Amino acid sequence: MSTSVTHYSIPEEMKEGSTVANLASDLGLDVKTLNQRKMRLDIIANKKYLDVNKETGELYIVEKIDREYICPTKSSASCYLKLEMILENPVRIFNVEVEILDMNDNAPQFRRDVIHLDISEATPKGERFSLSNAVDPDVGTNSVKTYHLSESEHFNIEVQTGRDGSKFAEFILIKALDREKQAVHNLILTAVDGGTPARSGTASVIVRVLDTNDNAPTFDKSIYTVKIIENSPIGSLVIDLNATDLDDGANSDLTYSYSLYTSEKTQETFNLNSATGEITVKGMLNYEDFKIYDMEVIATDKGANSLSGQCTIKILVEDMNDNHPEISIKSFQSPVNENIELDTVIAVVSVSDKDSGDNGVVDLHIPHNMPFKLRESSDNYYQLVVSQPLDREKVPEYDITFTVTDRGSPPLSDNETMTLELLDVNDNVPQFPQSFYTIRVMENNAPGALLSSLTAFDPDLHENQYLVYFILEKEIANTSMSMLFSINPENGNLYALKTFDYEIEREFLFHIEARDSGSPPLSSNVTVHIIIVDQNDNAPVIVSPWRAHGSVVEEKIPRSTDKGSLVAKVIALDTDSVHNSRITYQFLQVTDATLFSLDQYNGEIRTMRMFSYRDPRHQRLVVVAKDNGDPALSATVTIKLSTVETAVKAYSDMTEVPLEYDIFSDLNLYLVIGLGSVSFLLLITILVTIVLKCQKPKPSKAAPPSRNSVISERNSTVADSTLVSNDAYWYSLFLAETRKGKLVVRQPVPKGSRYIVSSIPRGTGLTETSDSAASTLQ
């Protein structure tokens, strides 16, 4: 067996599983040979921290090593783990020493976190005091090296070294203390070790300055006057004396006592707490037996040379109404419906008072301006009844305070509050902010557009407050309102279901109902007036002169035409509203501006002078008809005038120049279809207008319209031959008759404002008109 020693050094911070060394190699053992011979290397001592890998022969750490735990004493700077290794077959024993090297892993630490020092204010400066030193389990330079003290004008420290090399600090008073200026000094003592990096620990040093007994106790007053009610119970507080002493500690601890001048009767009736100075009732007080008690109390401190102060107390016993009246609620009904009948009993209350005489007579009250009243039913019993109608929407609940007061002097009272809750009744109809709504809707609106929000309010609660909105059905021209408008039943939002056309429909009048969900339900309705606002969405249509081919009209006039003669008349129609349909006429182009004039209001083109031989034979006039919209819409017509030497019969201002019948024979098929479609749409419009107007009373009777003749009932405010945009029948007749080669003529009725519209065959110069008989048509 071998007794050689193998030495290793490791730092204590090595982690578990770390390899210390290859022990087999260091011992001169071949691991392969060991395995072949089935020899086993094992540790038989200190196996807690270190072990050997039996296959590789490596020495490794089993558990983290703490040097301060293994070597708690600091008698030696070295710390070893001694191991014994055994090798079997043959048996050999090896000694292994593993030195644990210290690291600075511990900070200095004081045995106490707080160091208390009591120093008298009479201590002279220069006096030294011992402080407990800090300890550091590390060794060498890693242990405590020095101390520091926080800044102070009264104290300082000196670092001393002990026989064992430990460091400690001495506390030195460098300036005299004054307890009245500062009774406690709080300092921080710091210990620092010599490691790299350095570690430190702190302790609080609390210095309490001890006082000398140089102040006598004093009371707030020299004389106290106290009133106390007779029959006050034993132990009732009379007065709490509070003498003060500016000293500290035992010098300010006070003891209270009666002086020799206090009578035995007083001391038997009142108890004085010697520690707190409280004076309490010790015996029964009776105003009729004893009314005034005088006493003298002394406060003495517990200093070595005790000091004292005194005061005088005068106690006055008062005769009082010492029994309070009592209230007892026998019954109370809550909640109740807000429509509860008047004079209904809500509560029954009883009152009582144990006193006698006036002190036992009581009165019961409730607050004023409440819809209730008290009614006395029997001795000391009262009923609370409803005196005015209740309305939950104004006051949802009442806090009713019953107050009982006796007639003593001073009177005593008691009160009790009960809450009366009102239940809602469906007694309020829904209310709209307005009784009539006027809503303007621009035509050509998008279907589904929000028009307005018609929200009603119901002050009731719960289902009595939940509202549902309806449109009251009303049919207009076989169309119900629900097909035109929709309302959200929950919030009253009104929507349009279709796109409106001002030229077809201009206003709607209907009712909307708001109904609550109460039982029975209540409802109210509001009138809604929908006004369709016109847009300038129709351009003027030129209906005269008739254009058979495109937009060019050819006319012939004699060169001998006089000045002021009517050459042509431009008539345009616009189906928009009156404002947007006002037509004005202007020349866009004119061959000779000195030859023709155009009336901007009636569209009449007249000669401004006679033709001369220098004037060209062909004149080109371009006329624009513009409406009054914003932006304005317009239509144009081109008139080509040819002057002829032959005489042409001129018609009066109330007729049109004859057109040859054969000008329509070459009419393009597509133009005919287009004009027919326009005529059909206008005819539908006329029929709808007639139906609507038939529902209203007519101001006067007129001759029934016929195919060949019509009498216009409207008043004329412009020239005889001027048409307005809503004269649809005249426009329809004009299109129909001119296609057949007829001449359409409109003449005023003598002594009247009506017009007679007639048609005659082209090629004749005769005009047949009549109020009753129709003209002959071929």
CSV table of N, CA and C in Angstrom, one decimal, residues 441 444-452 483-488 493-500:
chain,number,residue,atom,x,y,z
A,441,VAL,N,-86.3,67.0,-49.4
A,441,VAL,CA,-85.5,66.0,-50.0
A,441,VAL,C,-85.2,66.4,-51.4
A,444,ASN,N,-83.8,63.0,-57.2
A,444,ASN,CA,-82.7,62.1,-57.6
A,444,ASN,C,-81.9,61.6,-56.4
A,445,ASN,N,-82.5,61.5,-55.3
A,445,ASN,CA,-81.9,61.0,-54.1
A,445,ASN,C,-81.6,59.5,-54.3
A,446,ALA,N,-80.6,59.0,-53.5
A,446,ALA,CA,-80.3,57.6,-53.6
A,446,ALA,C,-81.3,56.8,-52.7
A,447,PRO,N,-81.8,55.7,-53.2
A,447,PRO,CA,-82.7,54.8,-52.4
A,447,PRO,C,-82.0,54.4,-51.1
A,448,GLY,N,-82.8,54.4,-50.0
A,448,GLY,CA,-82.2,54.0,-48.7
A,448,GLY,C,-81.5,55.1,-48.0
A,449,ALA,N,-81.6,56.4,-48.5
A,449,ALA,CA,-80.9,57.5,-47.9
A,449,ALA,C,-81.7,57.9,-46.6
A,450,LEU,N,-80.9,58.3,-45.6
A,450,LEU,CA,-81.6,58.7,-44.3
A,450,LEU,C,-82.1,60.1,-44.5
A,451,LEU,N,-83.4,60.3,-44.2
A,451,LEU,CA,-84.0,61.6,-44.4
A,451,LEU,C,-84.0,62.4,-43.1
A,452,SER,N,-84.3,61.8,-42.0
A,452,SER,CA,-84.3,62.5,-40.7
A,452,SER,C,-84.5,61.4,-39.6
A,483,MET,N,-94.4,51.8,-49.2
A,483,MET,CA,-93.6,51.5,-50.4
A,483,MET,C,-92.7,52.7,-50.8
A,484,LEU,N,-92.9,53.8,-50.2
A,484,LEU,CA,-92.1,55.0,-50.5
A,484,LEU,C,-91.1,55.3,-49.4
A,485,PHE,N,-91.5,55.1,-48.1
A,485,PHE,CA,-90.7,55.4,-47.0
A,485,PHE,C,-90.6,54.3,-46.0
A,486,SER,N,-89.5,54.3,-45.2
A,486,SER,CA,-89.4,53.2,-44.2
A,486,SER,C,-88.9,53.9,-43.0
A,487,ILE,N,-89.3,53.4,-41.8
A,487,ILE,CA,-88.8,54.0,-40.5
A,487,ILE,C,-88.3,52.8,-39.7
A,488,ASN,N,-87.2,53.1,-39.1
A,488,ASN,CA,-86.6,52.1,-38.1
A,488,ASN,C,-87.5,52.0,-36.9
A,493,ASN,N,-85.4,56.4,-37.2
A,493,ASN,CA,-84.8,56.9,-38.4
A,493,ASN,C,-85.6,56.7,-39.6
A,494,LEU,N,-85.9,57.8,-40.4
A,494,LEU,CA,-86.8,57.7,-41.6
A,494,LEU,C,-85.9,57.7,-42.8
A,495,TYR,N,-86.2,56.7,-43.7
A,495,TYR,CA,-85.5,56.5,-44.9
A,495,TYR,C,-86.4,56.6,-46.1
A,496,ALA,N,-85.8,57.0,-47.3
A,496,ALA,CA,-86.5,56.9,-48.6
A,496,ALA,C,-86.2,55.6,-49.2
A,497,LEU,N,-87.3,55.0,-49.8
A,497,LEU,CA,-87.1,53.7,-50.4
A,497,LEU,C,-87.0,53.8,-51.9
A,498,LYS,N,-87.2,54.9,-52.4
A,498,LYS,CA,-87.0,55.1,-53.9
A,498,LYS,C,-86.4,56.4,-54.2
A,499,THR,N,-86.1,56.6,-55.5
A,499,THR,CA,-85.6,57.9,-56.0
A,499,THR,C,-86.8,58.7,-56.4
A,500,PHE,N,-86.9,59.9,-56.0
A,500,PHE,CA,-88.0,60.8,-56.3
A,500,PHE,C,-87.7,61.7,-57.5
